[in-house]
XYZ file of C-alpha atoms in Angstrom:
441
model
C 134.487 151.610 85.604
C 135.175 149.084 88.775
C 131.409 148.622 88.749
C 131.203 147.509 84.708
C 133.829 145.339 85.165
C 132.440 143.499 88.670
C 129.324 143.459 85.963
C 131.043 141.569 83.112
C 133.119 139.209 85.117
C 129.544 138.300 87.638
C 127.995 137.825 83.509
C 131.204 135.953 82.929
C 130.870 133.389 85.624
C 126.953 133.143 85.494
C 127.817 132.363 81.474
C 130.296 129.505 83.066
C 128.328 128.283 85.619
C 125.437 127.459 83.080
C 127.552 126.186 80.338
C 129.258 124.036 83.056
C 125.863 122.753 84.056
C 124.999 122.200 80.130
C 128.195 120.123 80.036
C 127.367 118.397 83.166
C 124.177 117.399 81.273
C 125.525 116.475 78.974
C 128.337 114.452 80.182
C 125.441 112.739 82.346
C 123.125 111.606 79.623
C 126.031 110.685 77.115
C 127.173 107.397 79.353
C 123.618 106.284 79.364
C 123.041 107.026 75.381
C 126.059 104.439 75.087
C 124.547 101.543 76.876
C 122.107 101.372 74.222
C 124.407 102.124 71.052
C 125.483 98.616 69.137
C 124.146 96.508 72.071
C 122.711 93.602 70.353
C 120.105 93.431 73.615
C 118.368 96.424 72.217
C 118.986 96.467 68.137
C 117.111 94.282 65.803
C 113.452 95.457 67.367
C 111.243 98.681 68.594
C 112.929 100.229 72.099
C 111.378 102.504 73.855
C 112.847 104.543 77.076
C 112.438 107.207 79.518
C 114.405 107.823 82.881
C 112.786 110.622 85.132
C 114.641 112.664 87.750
C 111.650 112.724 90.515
C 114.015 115.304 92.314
C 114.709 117.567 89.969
C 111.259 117.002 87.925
C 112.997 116.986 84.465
C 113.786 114.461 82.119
C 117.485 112.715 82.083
C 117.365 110.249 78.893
C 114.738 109.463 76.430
C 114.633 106.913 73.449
C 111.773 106.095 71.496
C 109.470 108.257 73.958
C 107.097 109.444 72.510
C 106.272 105.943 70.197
C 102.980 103.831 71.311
C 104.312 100.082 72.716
C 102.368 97.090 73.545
C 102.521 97.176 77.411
C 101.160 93.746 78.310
C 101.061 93.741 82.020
C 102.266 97.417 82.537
C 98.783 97.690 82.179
C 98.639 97.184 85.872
C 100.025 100.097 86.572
C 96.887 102.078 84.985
C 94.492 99.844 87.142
C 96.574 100.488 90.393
C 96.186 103.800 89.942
C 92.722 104.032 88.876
C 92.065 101.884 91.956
C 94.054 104.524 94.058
C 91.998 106.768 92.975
C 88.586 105.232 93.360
C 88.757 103.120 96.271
C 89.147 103.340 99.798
C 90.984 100.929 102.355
C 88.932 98.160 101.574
C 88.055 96.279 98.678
C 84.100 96.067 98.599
C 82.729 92.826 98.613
C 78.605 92.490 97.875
C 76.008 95.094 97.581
C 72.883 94.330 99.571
C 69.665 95.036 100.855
C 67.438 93.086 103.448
C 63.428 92.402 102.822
C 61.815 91.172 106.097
C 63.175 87.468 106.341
C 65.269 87.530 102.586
C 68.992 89.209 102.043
C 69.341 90.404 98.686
C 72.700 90.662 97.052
C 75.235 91.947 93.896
C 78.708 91.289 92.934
C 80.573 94.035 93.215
C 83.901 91.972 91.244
C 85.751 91.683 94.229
C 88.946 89.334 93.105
C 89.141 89.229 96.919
C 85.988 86.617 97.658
C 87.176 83.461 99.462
C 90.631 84.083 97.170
C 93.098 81.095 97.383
C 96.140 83.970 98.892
C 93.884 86.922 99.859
C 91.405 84.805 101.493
C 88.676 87.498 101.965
C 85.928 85.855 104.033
C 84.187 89.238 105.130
C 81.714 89.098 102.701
C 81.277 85.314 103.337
C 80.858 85.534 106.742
C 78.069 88.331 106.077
C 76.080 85.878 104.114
C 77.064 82.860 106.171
C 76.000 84.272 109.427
C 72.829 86.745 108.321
C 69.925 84.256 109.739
C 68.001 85.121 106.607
C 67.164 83.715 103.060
C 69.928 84.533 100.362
C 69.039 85.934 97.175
C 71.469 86.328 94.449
C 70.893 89.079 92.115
C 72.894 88.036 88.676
C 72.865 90.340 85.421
C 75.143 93.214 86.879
C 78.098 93.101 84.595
C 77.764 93.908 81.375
C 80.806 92.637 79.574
C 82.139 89.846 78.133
C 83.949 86.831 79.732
C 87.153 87.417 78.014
C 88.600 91.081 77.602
C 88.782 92.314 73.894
C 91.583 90.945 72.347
C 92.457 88.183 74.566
C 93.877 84.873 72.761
C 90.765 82.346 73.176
C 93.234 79.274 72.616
C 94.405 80.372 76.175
C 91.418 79.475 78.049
C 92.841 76.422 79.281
C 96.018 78.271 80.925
C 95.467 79.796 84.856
C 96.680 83.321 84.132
C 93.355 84.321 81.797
C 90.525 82.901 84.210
C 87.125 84.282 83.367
C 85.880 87.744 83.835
C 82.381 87.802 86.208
C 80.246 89.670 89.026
C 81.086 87.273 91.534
C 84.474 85.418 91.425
C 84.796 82.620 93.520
C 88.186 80.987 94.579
C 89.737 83.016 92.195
C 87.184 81.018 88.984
C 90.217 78.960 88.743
C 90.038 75.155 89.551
C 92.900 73.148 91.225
C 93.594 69.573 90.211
C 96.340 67.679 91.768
C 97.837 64.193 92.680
C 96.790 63.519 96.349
C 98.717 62.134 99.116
C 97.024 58.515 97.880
C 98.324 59.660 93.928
C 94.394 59.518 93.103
C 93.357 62.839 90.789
C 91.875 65.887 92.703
C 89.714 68.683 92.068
C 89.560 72.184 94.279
C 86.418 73.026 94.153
C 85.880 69.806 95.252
C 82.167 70.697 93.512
C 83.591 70.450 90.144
C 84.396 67.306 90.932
C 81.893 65.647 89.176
C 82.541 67.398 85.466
C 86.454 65.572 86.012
C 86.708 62.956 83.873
C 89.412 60.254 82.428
C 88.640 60.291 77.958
C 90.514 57.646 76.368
C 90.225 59.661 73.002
C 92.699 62.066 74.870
C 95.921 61.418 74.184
C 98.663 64.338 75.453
C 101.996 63.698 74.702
C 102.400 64.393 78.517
C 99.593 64.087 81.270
C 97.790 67.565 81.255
C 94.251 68.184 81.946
C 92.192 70.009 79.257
C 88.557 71.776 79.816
C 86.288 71.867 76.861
C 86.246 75.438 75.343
C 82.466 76.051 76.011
C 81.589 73.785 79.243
C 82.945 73.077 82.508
C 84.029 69.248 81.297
C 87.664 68.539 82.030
C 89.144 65.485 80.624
C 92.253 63.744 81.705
C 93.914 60.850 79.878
C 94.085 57.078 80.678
C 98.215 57.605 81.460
C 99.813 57.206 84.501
C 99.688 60.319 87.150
C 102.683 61.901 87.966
C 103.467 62.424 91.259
C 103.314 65.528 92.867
C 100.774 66.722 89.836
C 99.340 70.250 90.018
C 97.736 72.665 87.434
C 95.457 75.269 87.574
C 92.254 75.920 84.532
C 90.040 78.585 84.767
C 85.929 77.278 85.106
C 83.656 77.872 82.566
C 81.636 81.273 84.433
C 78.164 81.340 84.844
C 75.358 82.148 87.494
C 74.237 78.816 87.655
C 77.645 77.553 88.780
C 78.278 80.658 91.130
C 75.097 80.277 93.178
C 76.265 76.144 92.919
C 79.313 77.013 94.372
C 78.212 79.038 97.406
C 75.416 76.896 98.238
C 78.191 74.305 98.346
C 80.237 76.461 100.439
C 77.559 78.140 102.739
C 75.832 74.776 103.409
C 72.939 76.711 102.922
C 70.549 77.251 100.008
C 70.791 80.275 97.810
C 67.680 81.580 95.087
C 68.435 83.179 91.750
C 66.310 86.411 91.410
C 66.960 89.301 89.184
C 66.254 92.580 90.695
C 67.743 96.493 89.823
C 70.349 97.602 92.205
C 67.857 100.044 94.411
C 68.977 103.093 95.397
C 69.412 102.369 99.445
C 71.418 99.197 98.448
C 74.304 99.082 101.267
C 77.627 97.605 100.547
C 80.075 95.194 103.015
C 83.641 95.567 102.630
C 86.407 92.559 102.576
C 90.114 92.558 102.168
C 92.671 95.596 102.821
C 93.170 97.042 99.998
C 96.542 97.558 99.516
C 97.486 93.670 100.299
C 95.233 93.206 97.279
C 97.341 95.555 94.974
C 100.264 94.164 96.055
C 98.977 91.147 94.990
C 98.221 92.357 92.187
C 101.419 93.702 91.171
C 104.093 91.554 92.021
C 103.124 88.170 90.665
C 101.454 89.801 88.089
C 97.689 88.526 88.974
C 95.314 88.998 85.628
C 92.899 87.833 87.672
C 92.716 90.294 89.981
C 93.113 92.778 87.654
C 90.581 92.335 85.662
C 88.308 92.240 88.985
C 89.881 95.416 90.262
C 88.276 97.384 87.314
C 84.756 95.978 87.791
C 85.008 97.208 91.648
C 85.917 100.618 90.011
C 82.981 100.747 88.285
C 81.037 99.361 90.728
C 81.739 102.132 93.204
C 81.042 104.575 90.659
C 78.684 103.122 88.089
C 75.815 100.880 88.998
C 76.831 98.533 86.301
C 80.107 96.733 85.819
C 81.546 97.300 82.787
C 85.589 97.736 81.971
C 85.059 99.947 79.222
C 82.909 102.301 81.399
C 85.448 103.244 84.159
C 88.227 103.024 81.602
C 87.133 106.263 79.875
C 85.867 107.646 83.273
C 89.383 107.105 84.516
C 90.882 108.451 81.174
C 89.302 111.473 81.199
C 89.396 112.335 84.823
C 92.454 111.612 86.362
C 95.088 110.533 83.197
C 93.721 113.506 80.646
C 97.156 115.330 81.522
C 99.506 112.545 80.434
C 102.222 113.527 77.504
C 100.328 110.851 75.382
C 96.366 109.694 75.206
C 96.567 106.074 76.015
C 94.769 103.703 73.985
C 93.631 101.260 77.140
C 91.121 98.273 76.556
C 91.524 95.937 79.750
C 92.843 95.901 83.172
C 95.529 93.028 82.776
C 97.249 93.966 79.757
C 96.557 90.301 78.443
C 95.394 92.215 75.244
C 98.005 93.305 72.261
C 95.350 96.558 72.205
C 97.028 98.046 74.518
C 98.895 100.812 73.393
C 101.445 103.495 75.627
C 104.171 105.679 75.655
C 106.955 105.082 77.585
C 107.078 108.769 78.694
C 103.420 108.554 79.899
C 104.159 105.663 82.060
C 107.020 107.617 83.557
C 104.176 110.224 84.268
C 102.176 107.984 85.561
C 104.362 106.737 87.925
C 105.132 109.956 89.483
C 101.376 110.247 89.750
C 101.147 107.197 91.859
C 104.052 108.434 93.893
C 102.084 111.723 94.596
C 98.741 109.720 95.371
C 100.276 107.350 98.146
C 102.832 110.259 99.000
C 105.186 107.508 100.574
C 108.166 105.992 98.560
C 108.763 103.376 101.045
C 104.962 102.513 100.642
C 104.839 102.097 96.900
C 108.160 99.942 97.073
C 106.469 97.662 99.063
C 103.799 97.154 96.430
C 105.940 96.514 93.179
C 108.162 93.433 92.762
C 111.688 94.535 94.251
C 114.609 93.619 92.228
C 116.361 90.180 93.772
C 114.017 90.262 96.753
C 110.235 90.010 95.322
C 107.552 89.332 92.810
C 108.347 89.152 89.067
C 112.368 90.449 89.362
C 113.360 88.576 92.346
C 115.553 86.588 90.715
C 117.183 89.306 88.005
C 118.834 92.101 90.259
C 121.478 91.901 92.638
C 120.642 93.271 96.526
C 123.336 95.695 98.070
C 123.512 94.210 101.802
C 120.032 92.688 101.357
C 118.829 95.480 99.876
C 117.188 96.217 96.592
C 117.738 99.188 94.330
C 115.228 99.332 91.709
C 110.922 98.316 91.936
C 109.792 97.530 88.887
C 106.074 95.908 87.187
C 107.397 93.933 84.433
C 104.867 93.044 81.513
C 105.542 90.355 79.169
C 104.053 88.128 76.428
C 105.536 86.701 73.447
C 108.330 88.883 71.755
C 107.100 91.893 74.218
C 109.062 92.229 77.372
C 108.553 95.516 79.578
C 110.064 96.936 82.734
C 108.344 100.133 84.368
C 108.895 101.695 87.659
C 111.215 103.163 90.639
C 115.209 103.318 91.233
C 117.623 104.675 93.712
C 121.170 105.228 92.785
C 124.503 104.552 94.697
C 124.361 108.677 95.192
C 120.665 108.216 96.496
C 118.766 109.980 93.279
C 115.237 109.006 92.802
C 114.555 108.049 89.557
C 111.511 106.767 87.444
C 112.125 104.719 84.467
C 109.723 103.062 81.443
C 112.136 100.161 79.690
C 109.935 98.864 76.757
C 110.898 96.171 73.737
C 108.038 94.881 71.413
C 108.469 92.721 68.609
C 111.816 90.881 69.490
C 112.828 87.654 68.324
C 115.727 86.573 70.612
C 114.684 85.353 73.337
C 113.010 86.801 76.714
C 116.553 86.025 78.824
C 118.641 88.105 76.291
C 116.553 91.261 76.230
C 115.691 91.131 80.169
C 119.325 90.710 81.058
C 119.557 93.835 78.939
C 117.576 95.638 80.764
C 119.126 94.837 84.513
C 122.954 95.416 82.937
C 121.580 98.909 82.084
C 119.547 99.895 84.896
C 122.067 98.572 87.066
C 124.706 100.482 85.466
C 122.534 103.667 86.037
C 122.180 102.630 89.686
C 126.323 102.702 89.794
C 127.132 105.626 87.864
C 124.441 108.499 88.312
């Protein structure tokens, strides 16, 4: 009798204990559901949310889940991990062979090559200092000089420079006032396509490239001091091997030749100071490049679409959601994911570098680096929450890691497409919440 009763009150308590777990839940999740309830921040468009316990591996709070949103450059998160995944330490630079006196060499994309902030010079050096006659070998990527989907009216704006084998400077030109306020050029190659055109009249001084050459006209204004703006060149073979000759000092030949199977490769800058690069200004660029070094290390061609659906259906085939993935940027509106797949995918990056304080140091940290230095507040100088942040008109994303007051780890996938307010509403949204799950949970 003593025995069935010890049974029913041990049944009893277990019963308790999980309905007072349930509740906890319960009470947990509620708080959160009301941040987003008749908040005109996130009402009036398409919200999408997840929040991940990385502890406890289980789901705390999901809105809008399992719906498809336009990413833009949360896209970067699928090319950092594809890259984490394909590459080593190093970013490589050329593929080569030697042929008695001649050097022979491919682009292998590297966003890295004589880059105005990464500044890799290994593979430079390598052809600078090789004693022998350079060959390059053009015809190696396959793609197009715009990702599909791209807006072609923005060719004239820095952040979609062209896609190629073998960037240069980062295939985006510098023009600025001077100390003497005459009008500059960096490369100071191009110099010679910069032009004044009286026919151009801006309301504003502003340099424009024509859409199909590398001709950029300025108008017959005054030049305002301290001037600077940045246009992508006009890609081509012909202006790559121009642009290293001028560089090198030393000639370099045009040849087209297969990639043979002996072909060695030379390797330039660390990789993760590329990612990070990457990541926290939000580099297209780079990108872009990133994907065609992918395939290069894999394929012998470079094409985008290639290691896309290599990296699809080898190392993202488990995610809750197939994602419908077209570049490495996220410049394009096809772009298509799941908040609750870019929660997974987070965790899966967390697994691959297997070092939280690592990772951090990679994404922008909120009021300290990159994209969302200036939205979060620090507690003593230190930031809570590392986020990618993707954005393009009425689409404003945030995507990535926080640690609350009580020290959880959490992952989190904030998305709003199709807004009409404007960008400072909906992304002061987003902090008030995520900071309020930083004080509360």
């Amino acid at each position: 009798m003593q025995r069935n009763v010890f049974k029913i009150i041990t049944l009893g308590f277990c019963l308790l204990m999980c309905f007072g777990y349930s509740c906890a839940d319960k009470i947990r999740k509620r708080p959160i559901k009301r941040q987003f309830a008749h908040t005109p921040g996130t009402s009036g468009h398409f919200t999408g949310f997840a929040l991940y316990d990385l502890d406890n591996k289980k789901m705390v709070y999901e809105l809008n889940s399992d719906k498809y949103f336009n990413p833009a450059s949360n896209t970067k998160l699928f090319t950092f991990y594809t890259c984490l995944k394909m590459l080593g330490d190093s970013v490589p630079a050329l593929k080569y062979i030697t042929k008695g006196d001649s050097l022979i060499f491919w682009g292998t994309g590297d966003p890295s090559f004589l880059h105005s902030d990464l500044k890799g010079v290994k593979g430079f050096d390598f052809l600078k200092n090789s004693g022998k006659k350079l060959f390059f070998s053009p015809g190696n990527y396959t793609g197009q000089f715009f990702g599909p989907g791209w807006a072609w009216d923005d060719y004239n704006d820095y952040y979609q420079a062209e896609i190629n084998e073998l960037p240069v400077e980062d295939n985006v030109a510098l023009i600025y006032a001077d100390k003497n306020d005459s009008l500059q050029i960096k490369p100071a190659y191009l110099k010679r396509y910069l032009k004044c055109d009286t026919l151009y009249r801006p309301a504003k001084f502003t340099v424009k490239r024509d859409l199909l050459s590398n001709t950029f006209v300025y108008p017959f204004m005054a030049l305002p001091k301290n001037f600077k703006q940045e246009i992508p060149w006009k890609v081509s073979a012909e202006l790559t091997v121009e642009l290293l000759q001028d560089t090198l000092k030393q000639p370099v030949t045009v040849v087209h030749m297969p990639i043979p199977a002996n072909v060695k490769t030379i390797y330039d800058a660390n990789a993760d100071s590329v990612y990070r690069r990457m990541l926290q200004p939000s580099d297209n660029f780079i990108a872009e490049q990133l994907l065609l070094v992918c395939s290069s290390a894999k394929f012998q061609a470079l094409n985008t679409d290639s290691v896309i659906n290599y990296s699809k259906a080898t190392f993202l085939d488990d995610l809750p959601d197939a994602p419908q993935w077209v570049d490495g940027s996220g410049l394009s509106r096809y772009n298509l994911f799941t908040p609750r797949s870019i929660v997974a995918l987070l965790c899966k990056i967390l697994e691959e570098k297997k070092n939280d304080d690592l990772v951090h140091s990679l994404f922008p940290a909120g009021g300290s680096t990159g994209s969302i230095r200036k939205i979060y507040k620090t507690e003593n100088g230190q930031p809570f929450v590392w986020a990618k942040t993707g954005s393009f008109s009425n689409n404003y994303n945030q995507s990535g890691y926080l640690v609350t007051k009580k020290g959880k780890r959490l992952a989190f996938a904030f998305m709003n497409n199709n807004f009409t307010r404007t960008v400072t509403e909906i992304r002061d949204e987003i902090v008030r919440i995520i900071t309020f799950i930083h004080d509360e949970y």
